[in-house]
């Protein structure tokens, strides 16, 4: 990987060929050393296993002379890897208007799906413990048998050998340059090697022959627009833009992604959460756990006082004046400590009726956005990826230029895609709008009109919320609405993430996919499409880079 994926930068230049060759040589040597070390470890573990195997054989032989006794009941199979266990969740939360009257918006503007109470950012967590439960009988668990010990040792031997072989076959990528942006003040491997890379090149041979320039055709090319992810061809940039496919995520019902993940048979790539500008515990304990399990967190920092009764809206001018800088500084430092990248939005849907010219002018919104981004960056949150979010409703597109914070303060552009046929909050909505029809107007506006207002149309796009209420007259259409999403986003090259809003606003405005068998079937079908499944190699490259950079930061801090 690198600052951007290969499609934008191509092959390295001839001027850097010598340094690149030396770094490649060092990487090859490291791979060989690691492989040799893995093989030696495997041999050592195998040797250590011999006594255990002999003991196991003796124990099993002796057991033949003893009466048979039943073994303890087997443990149930593990659940879906990467999901969380269901917990007692907080009351329903979501991104919508707390004022039902405002949900319908101005004439000609669809209501905004959301909850009847503001979202609480998952802070209502129950205490948890990592202490394993004792056996039901109250007796201690039996010690592992010699056979189990030998089997585990032999398994470790095979695992070590397999990991050594995998390290050689898959390669061990260097920490990408952009990862060091997440750890300000830490000298990167590239910086440590700079002096060596800048050493004079060897004198040319007497014949005047030169090293051939890198052959671009020999470089793996990224997948093209609309193509399915293909392993090594898929990379992820500093701002988490995949070069192929899209991330698949959700703002889950009752803040718990586990039911969605269990139904879909896969983890959510992104989980959308909610906090106020006055809160300091960002990310909170549950968000850190979700991130540790491999998901990306997308947090909306709302211009509301979540720590006050009723969670009242706040003025943008107060944020600009620094009234909430202490809390925002704590947020920035918490995000920096997380280490892994984290999506951040300030006051999503700023063009919606309940926000536009309500909490301040568009200029004040821009000022508050830039104030928060600058403060985060000053306090070490280089891993924050800033996502500017609006409704995407065609009637609001003329509001967007005045709300744009600038290309230097935005990484992703985001909007919503909803169908509300028959929703009681939208009595005149008697037609069906497909996901593509809901998504396309804002996409086309950004691509065609955005540059006129200084908006970079090349920025990646996230569909921040999407969903449909059950389509009463045609249940199959409900399933098809979701199932069509992967094919639709293939047509729109800049779309790189899609998130479900899994909530309800009224009895006939229920977007929860697990409450309707047809919605469930369509959502599960969509989630299995290859285009919304970023390859494991891309995920593992991020995790490997973060771990190595974190170790470098830890070493640097220990030397201070």
C-alpha atoms as one frame of an Amber mdcrd trajectory, in Angstrom:
protein
   0.000   0.000   0.000   1.046   3.641   0.080  -0.300   7.165   0.201  -2.778
   6.226  -2.447  -3.375   2.979  -4.256  -1.428   2.048  -7.361  -4.117   3.242
  -9.757  -3.197   6.834  -8.936   0.566   6.593  -8.594   1.601   3.706 -10.823
   5.085   2.243 -10.632   8.024   3.865  -8.784  10.187   6.233 -10.792  13.633
   5.278 -12.091  15.205   7.883  -9.792  14.090   5.916  -6.762  14.814   2.529
  -8.267  18.085   1.982  -6.384  16.632   2.761  -2.985  13.582   0.661  -3.812
  15.799  -2.254  -4.787  17.722  -2.049  -1.514  14.504  -1.917   0.506  13.165
  -4.848  -1.506  16.361  -6.740  -0.709  15.951  -6.035   2.974  12.321  -7.144
   2.862  13.360 -10.374   1.146  16.011 -10.995   3.783  13.494 -10.328   6.578
  11.085 -12.795   5.007  13.770 -15.459   4.797  14.849 -14.861   8.369  11.259
 -15.014   9.583  10.625 -18.142   7.585  13.751 -19.778   8.948  12.782 -18.705
  12.447   9.311 -20.156  11.971  10.717 -23.470  10.783  13.140 -23.620  13.725
  10.253 -22.842  16.071   8.206 -25.616  14.496  11.088 -28.088  14.943  11.574
 -27.023  18.538   7.878 -27.417  19.303   7.871 -30.810  17.611  10.815 -31.945
  19.713   9.102 -30.720  22.851   6.002 -32.685  21.886   7.759 -36.074  21.901
   7.673 -36.614  25.702   4.028 -35.542  25.813   3.141 -37.967  23.040   4.956
 -40.821  24.829   3.150 -39.942  28.058  -0.142 -39.874  26.186   0.446 -43.341
  24.746   1.271 -44.703  28.197  -1.764 -43.054  29.740  -4.093 -44.406  27.090
  -2.652 -47.896  27.468  -3.215 -47.801  31.215  -6.719 -46.545  30.647  -7.624
 -49.783  28.850  -7.585 -51.576  32.205  -9.895 -49.053  33.924 -13.711 -48.999
  33.762 -15.172 -46.568  31.229 -16.466 -43.222  32.542 -18.215 -40.605  30.404
 -16.286 -37.471  29.500 -17.594 -34.002  30.321 -20.159 -32.590  27.917 -18.644
 -30.906  24.902 -18.717 -27.145  24.691 -21.140 -25.654  22.216 -19.621 -24.557
  18.913 -18.258 -21.043  18.740 -20.493 -18.445  17.216 -19.829 -16.216  14.268
 -16.278 -14.939  14.529 -16.022 -11.190  14.944 -19.535 -10.668  16.314 -20.502
  -9.616  19.780 -22.655 -11.554  22.158 -26.134 -10.130  22.611 -26.394  -7.837
  25.597 -29.165  -5.988  27.295 -29.277  -3.005  24.987 -30.264   0.557  25.640
 -33.625   1.786  24.414 -33.935   2.289  20.691 -31.724   5.037  19.391 -31.019
   6.399  15.968 -30.115   9.441  13.955 -33.515  10.958  13.450 -35.451  13.941
  14.623 -36.545  13.902  18.254 -39.409  16.144  17.231 -42.042  14.116  15.334
 -43.422  17.290  13.833 -40.068  18.025  12.266 -39.813  14.543  10.798 -41.906
  15.478   7.800 -39.599  18.363   6.930 -40.584  21.359   4.823 -42.962  20.975
   1.887 -41.364  18.827  -0.754 -38.720  17.390   1.561 -39.052  13.773   2.735
 -38.973  13.181   6.470 -35.771  11.958   7.931 -35.866   8.444   9.291 -34.771
   8.389  12.894 -35.840   7.720  16.428 -38.160   9.538  18.767 -35.173  10.081
  21.066 -31.705  11.286  20.168 -29.002   8.689  19.784 -26.839   8.087  22.794
 -23.585   6.898  21.297 -23.585   3.519  23.058 -22.649   5.052  26.378 -25.288
   3.078  28.307 -23.052   0.033  28.604 -23.459  -2.601  31.251 -20.312  -3.565
  33.177 -18.721  -6.634  31.727 -16.129  -9.080  32.889 -13.701 -11.271  31.054
 -13.689 -13.858  33.879 -14.910 -17.209  32.519 -17.940 -18.743  34.151 -17.390
 -21.656  36.539 -18.835 -25.108  35.719 -22.481 -25.511  36.634 -21.652 -28.138
  39.243 -19.382 -25.752  41.088 -16.496 -28.183  40.679 -13.274 -27.136  38.989
 -12.928 -28.005  35.331 -10.969 -31.240  34.752  -7.341 -30.842  33.812  -6.530
 -31.567  30.171  -5.532 -35.156  29.511  -2.138 -36.173  28.219  -3.776 -36.900
  24.875  -5.203 -33.392  24.731  -1.823 -31.928  25.646  -0.086 -33.912  22.955
  -2.740 -33.025  20.407  -2.500 -29.333  21.238   1.293 -29.483  20.986   1.158
 -31.223  17.647  -1.388 -28.664  16.453   0.929 -25.856  17.536   3.724 -27.517
  15.565   1.631 -27.638  12.422   0.404 -24.098  12.968   3.924 -22.726  13.360
   5.052 -24.458  10.187   1.992 -23.229   8.300   2.507 -19.663   9.506   6.136
 -19.760   8.429   5.125 -20.981   4.982   2.353 -18.373   4.774   4.775 -15.594
   5.712   6.974 -16.531   2.776   4.199 -17.083   0.250   2.102 -14.008   1.059
   4.927 -11.591   1.791   5.311  -9.298   4.777   4.362  -5.772   3.725   6.255
  -2.831   5.125   4.290  -0.354   7.194   2.666   1.977   4.633   3.919   5.544
   4.771   0.466   6.883   5.637   0.169   4.793   8.797   2.752   7.014  10.468
   0.294   9.901  10.143  -1.746   8.097  12.807   1.203   8.245  15.241   2.589
  11.804  15.159   6.111  12.233  16.543   7.195   8.649  15.845   9.991   8.160
  13.351   8.878   5.819  10.595  10.833   2.948   9.132  11.125   4.945   5.943
  12.591   7.914   7.832  14.990   5.614   9.657  16.166   4.261   6.325  16.320
   7.621   4.573  20.056   8.121   4.969  20.779   4.722   3.493  18.285   5.310
   0.684  20.026   8.603  -0.170  23.498   7.073  -0.465  25.090   7.579  -3.880
  24.285   4.939  -6.424  27.148   2.683  -7.615  29.057   4.007 -10.585  27.741
   2.791 -13.932  29.463  -0.161 -15.526  32.194   0.489 -18.132  29.787  -0.455
 -20.862  27.433   2.315 -19.787  24.643  -0.171 -19.152  21.994   1.009 -16.686
  19.512  -0.820 -14.550  16.271  -1.173 -16.470  13.469   1.053 -15.283  10.601
  -0.695 -13.516   8.154  -2.268 -15.909   4.654  -0.927 -15.166   3.171  -4.054
 -16.669   4.854  -6.070 -13.941   3.038  -4.147 -11.215  -0.254  -5.611  -9.967
  -3.002  -3.304 -11.164  -5.915  -2.415  -8.915  -9.342  -3.675  -9.748 -11.227
  -1.377 -12.077 -14.470   0.437 -11.284 -17.296  -1.961 -10.585 -15.083  -5.037
 -10.445 -15.250  -7.503  -7.603 -12.447  -7.493  -5.022  -9.592  -9.790  -5.984
  -7.240 -10.429  -3.083  -3.828  -8.888  -3.718  -5.295  -6.436  -6.244  -7.307
  -4.728  -3.505  -5.637  -2.067  -1.376  -6.836   0.409   1.229  -5.642   4.015
   1.407  -4.812   6.147   4.445  -8.416   7.363   4.611  -9.739   3.772   4.368
 -10.774   3.998   0.743 -10.662   0.500  -0.797  -9.429   0.281  -4.357 -12.117
  -2.314  -5.068 -15.557  -3.084  -3.685 -17.283  -1.286  -0.817 -17.373  -1.496
   2.971 -20.670  -2.842   4.360 -21.941  -1.510   7.679 -24.869  -0.481   9.831
 -26.261   1.766  12.512 -27.646  -1.259  14.382 -30.882  -1.548  16.314 -30.281
  -0.996  20.033 -26.592  -0.400  19.313 -25.865  -4.107  18.912 -24.536  -5.385
  15.566 -24.608  -9.048  16.664 -28.154  -9.905  15.462 -27.478  -8.404  12.020
 -24.151 -10.199  11.792 -25.611 -13.527  12.864 -28.385 -13.234  10.282 -25.988
 -12.181   7.524 -23.286 -14.696   8.431 -20.643 -11.978   8.355 -19.401  -9.053
  10.468 -20.320  -5.460   9.740 -17.296  -3.559   8.396 -18.482  -0.275   9.916
 -20.653   0.401  12.972 -22.271   3.853  13.245 -22.414   5.353  16.756 -23.505
   8.630  18.354 -22.069  11.134  20.835 -22.445  14.775  21.811 -19.769  17.466
  21.635 -19.823  17.609  25.437 -18.898  13.951  25.975 -15.349  12.929  26.835
 -15.544   9.119  26.615 -14.980   8.778  22.862 -14.499   6.051  21.882 -16.204
   4.434  24.825 -15.592   0.928  26.126 -18.002  -0.817  23.790 -16.718   1.059
  20.750 -13.171   0.072  21.644 -14.292  -3.537  21.908 -16.042  -3.393  18.544
 -12.886  -1.938  16.999 -10.681  -4.565  18.646 -12.879  -7.245  17.072 -12.070
  -5.902  13.614 -14.797  -3.363  12.827 -14.331   0.294  11.941 -16.210   2.771
  14.115 -18.006   5.707  12.527 -18.954   8.227  15.198 -21.271  11.188  14.683
 -20.371  14.024  17.059 -23.708  15.773  17.429 -24.093  19.479  18.257 -26.121
  18.516  21.297 -25.402  18.377  25.027 -25.686  14.637  25.650 -24.678  15.091
  29.283 -27.648  17.368  30.026 -31.265  16.437  30.557 -33.161  16.396  27.275
 -29.935  16.637  25.307 -30.630  20.130  23.976 -29.222  21.406  20.689 -26.190
  23.667  20.898 -25.179  26.752  18.973 -22.388  26.384  16.434 -21.016  29.721
  17.596 -20.392  28.292  21.082 -18.368  25.456  19.575 -16.313  27.934  17.543
 -15.737  30.003  20.685 -14.148  26.988  22.384 -16.853  26.319  24.971 -16.521
  22.567  24.377 -12.799  22.355  23.695 -12.051  20.385  26.859 -14.447  17.606
  25.876 -13.379  17.697  22.227  -9.714  17.488  23.253 -10.497  14.406  25.349
 -12.284  12.904  22.338  -9.301  13.577  20.084  -6.891  11.961  22.525  -9.187
   8.977  22.975  -9.348   8.461  19.219  -5.568   8.820  18.962  -5.116   6.187
  21.661  -7.366   3.806  19.738  -4.642   3.709  17.098  -6.771   2.159  14.358
  -8.532   4.503  11.916 -11.936   5.844  12.924 -14.552   7.638  10.816 -15.772
  10.920  12.341 -18.720  13.127  11.333 -19.809  16.387  12.938 -23.582  17.035
  13.063 -24.703  14.745  10.266 -27.424  15.884   7.863 -26.628  19.550   8.408
 -28.925  20.383   5.475 -31.958  18.799   7.172 -34.807  21.016   8.319 -34.118
  20.442  12.026 -30.514  21.694  11.678 -30.279  24.043   8.722 -30.252  27.617
  10.034 -31.454  26.295  13.410 -28.180  25.787  15.313 -26.450  28.551  13.422
 -25.878  29.777   9.902 -24.217  27.624   7.228 -21.050  29.677   7.692 -21.119
  28.896  11.407 -21.565  25.197  10.671 -18.473  25.344   8.471 -16.590  27.215
  11.195 -17.578  24.652  13.830 -16.608  21.744  11.541 -13.195  23.230  10.809
 -12.680  24.057  14.490 -13.272  20.420  15.474 -11.092  18.989  12.698  -8.218
  21.351  13.523  -8.521  20.621  17.251  -8.522  16.850  16.654  -5.437  17.102
  14.477  -3.572  19.277  16.979  -4.217  16.672  19.647  -2.823  13.708  17.790
  -5.936  12.210  16.169  -4.214  11.588  12.857  -6.241   8.381  12.584  -9.548
  10.299  12.384 -11.129  10.073   8.913 -13.604  12.940   8.454 -16.916  12.171
   6.732 -19.128  15.109   5.677 -22.744  13.911   5.682 -25.944  15.441   4.245
 -29.422  14.088   3.494 -28.923  13.717  -0.261 -32.506  14.832  -0.876 -32.733
  16.616  -4.282 -34.637  19.526  -2.794 -31.710  20.282  -0.478 -28.843  20.135
  -2.969 -28.752  23.908  -3.354 -27.859  24.129   0.346 -24.696  22.087   0.008
 -22.244  24.731  -1.299 -22.734  26.873   1.801 -22.163  23.874   4.091 -18.956
  22.621   2.468 -16.004  22.837   4.935 -13.321  22.539   2.237 -11.345  19.713
   0.700  -8.599  19.944   3.337 -11.117  19.310   6.111 -13.134  16.481   4.525
 -11.988  12.968   3.570 -15.281  11.319   2.517 -18.616  12.668   1.266 -21.776
  10.996   2.542 -25.546  11.075   2.170 -28.592   8.846   2.676 -30.774   6.629
   0.455 -34.282   5.806   1.732 -37.646   4.571   0.509 -40.663   5.441   2.711
 -43.640   4.054   0.792 -46.614   3.961   3.155 -44.774   5.513   6.110 -47.340
   7.419   8.169 -44.887  10.283   8.604 -44.928  10.685   4.818 -48.625  10.467
   3.858 -48.029  11.611   0.274 -45.243   9.086  -0.400 -47.238   6.560  -2.418
 -44.535   5.449  -4.837 -41.474   3.212  -4.517 -38.000   4.707  -4.841 -35.248
   2.165  -5.441 -31.918   2.371  -3.663 -30.279   3.600  -6.863 -32.966   6.221
  -7.478 -32.521   7.506  -3.935 -28.734   7.573  -4.158 -28.153   8.901  -7.677
 -29.271  12.571  -7.528 -26.666  13.610  -4.953 -23.981  11.547  -6.701 -24.637
  13.263 -10.005 -24.734  16.676  -8.335 -21.348  16.113  -6.644 -19.786  14.934
  -9.894 -21.241  17.646 -12.137 -21.893  20.664  -9.919 -19.538  20.033  -7.025
 -16.355  21.302  -8.740 -18.038  24.654  -9.364 -18.254  25.077  -5.591 -14.805
  23.734  -4.716 -15.983  20.203  -3.905 -13.567  17.525  -5.087 -15.670  14.892
  -6.921 -12.861  12.349  -6.597 -13.410  11.971  -2.866 -14.813   8.580  -1.829
 -18.532   8.371  -1.132 -20.253   6.675   1.797 -23.976   6.025   1.785 -24.282
   6.877   5.452 -27.781   5.467   5.977 -30.092   3.462   3.754 -33.217   1.357
   4.055 -36.817   0.827   3.062 -40.003   0.302   5.023 -41.847  -2.912   4.105
 -43.570  -2.431   0.762 -47.052  -3.638   1.653 -48.451  -4.289  -1.808 -45.415
  -6.239  -3.011 -43.440  -8.073  -0.291 -41.008  -9.418  -2.858 -40.159  -5.826
  -3.793 -38.931  -5.293  -0.227 -36.426  -8.130  -0.594 -35.413  -6.958  -4.054
 -34.827  -3.387  -2.810 -31.944  -4.626  -0.655 -30.744  -7.388  -2.964 -30.226
  -4.862  -5.793 -27.819  -2.666  -3.792 -24.496  -4.322  -4.782 -25.348  -4.176
  -8.476 -26.402  -0.545  -8.141 -23.223   0.648  -6.406 -21.086  -1.097  -9.033
 -22.237   1.610 -11.443 -21.016   4.464  -9.235 -17.241   4.240  -8.986 -16.782
   6.703  -6.118 -19.173   4.851  -3.778 -16.918   2.920  -1.399 -19.107   2.294
   1.667 -22.794   1.576   2.376 -24.433   1.475   5.817 -27.908   0.336   6.853
 -29.997   2.366   9.291 -31.676  -0.373  11.319 -34.308   1.519  13.287 -37.916
   2.631  13.467 -39.685   5.981  13.752 -43.353   4.933  13.837 -45.394   1.710
  13.529 -45.604   2.037   9.745 -42.072   3.478   9.426 -40.054   0.444  10.498
 -36.663   0.054   8.810 -35.484  -2.870  10.969 -34.551  -5.589   8.507 -34.854
  -8.444  11.000 -38.496  -7.563  11.746 -39.604  -8.393   8.205 -38.775 -11.707
   6.572 -38.536 -10.174   3.093 -36.274  -7.322   4.207 -34.136  -9.849   6.058
 -33.800 -12.082   3.007 -32.842  -9.178   0.756 -30.309  -7.776   3.222 -28.679
 -11.178   3.705 -28.506 -11.682  -0.065 -26.888  -8.281  -0.575 -24.340  -8.870
   2.187 -23.088 -12.029   0.503 -22.305 -10.331  -2.792 -18.530 -10.303  -3.485
 -18.610  -6.568  -4.184 -19.466  -5.768  -0.561 -16.872  -8.148   0.854 -13.435
  -6.513   0.969 -10.792  -9.279   0.843  -9.148 -10.395   4.052  -5.731  -9.446
   2.667  -6.705  -5.766   2.659  -8.049  -5.961   6.209  -4.999  -7.845   7.444
  -2.672  -5.312   5.851  -4.340  -2.542   7.874  -4.176  -4.559  11.082  -0.528
  -5.489  10.496   0.431  -1.895   9.746  -1.348  -0.574  12.827   0.263  -3.152
  15.118   3.757  -2.471  13.809   3.322   1.291  14.009   1.915   0.955  17.509
   4.942  -1.065  18.574   7.177   1.643  17.122   5.293   4.294  19.075   5.574
   2.250  22.265   9.325   1.872  21.794   9.666   5.600  21.121   7.709   6.473
  24.250   9.869   4.095  26.285  13.004   5.894  25.139  11.727   9.321  26.232
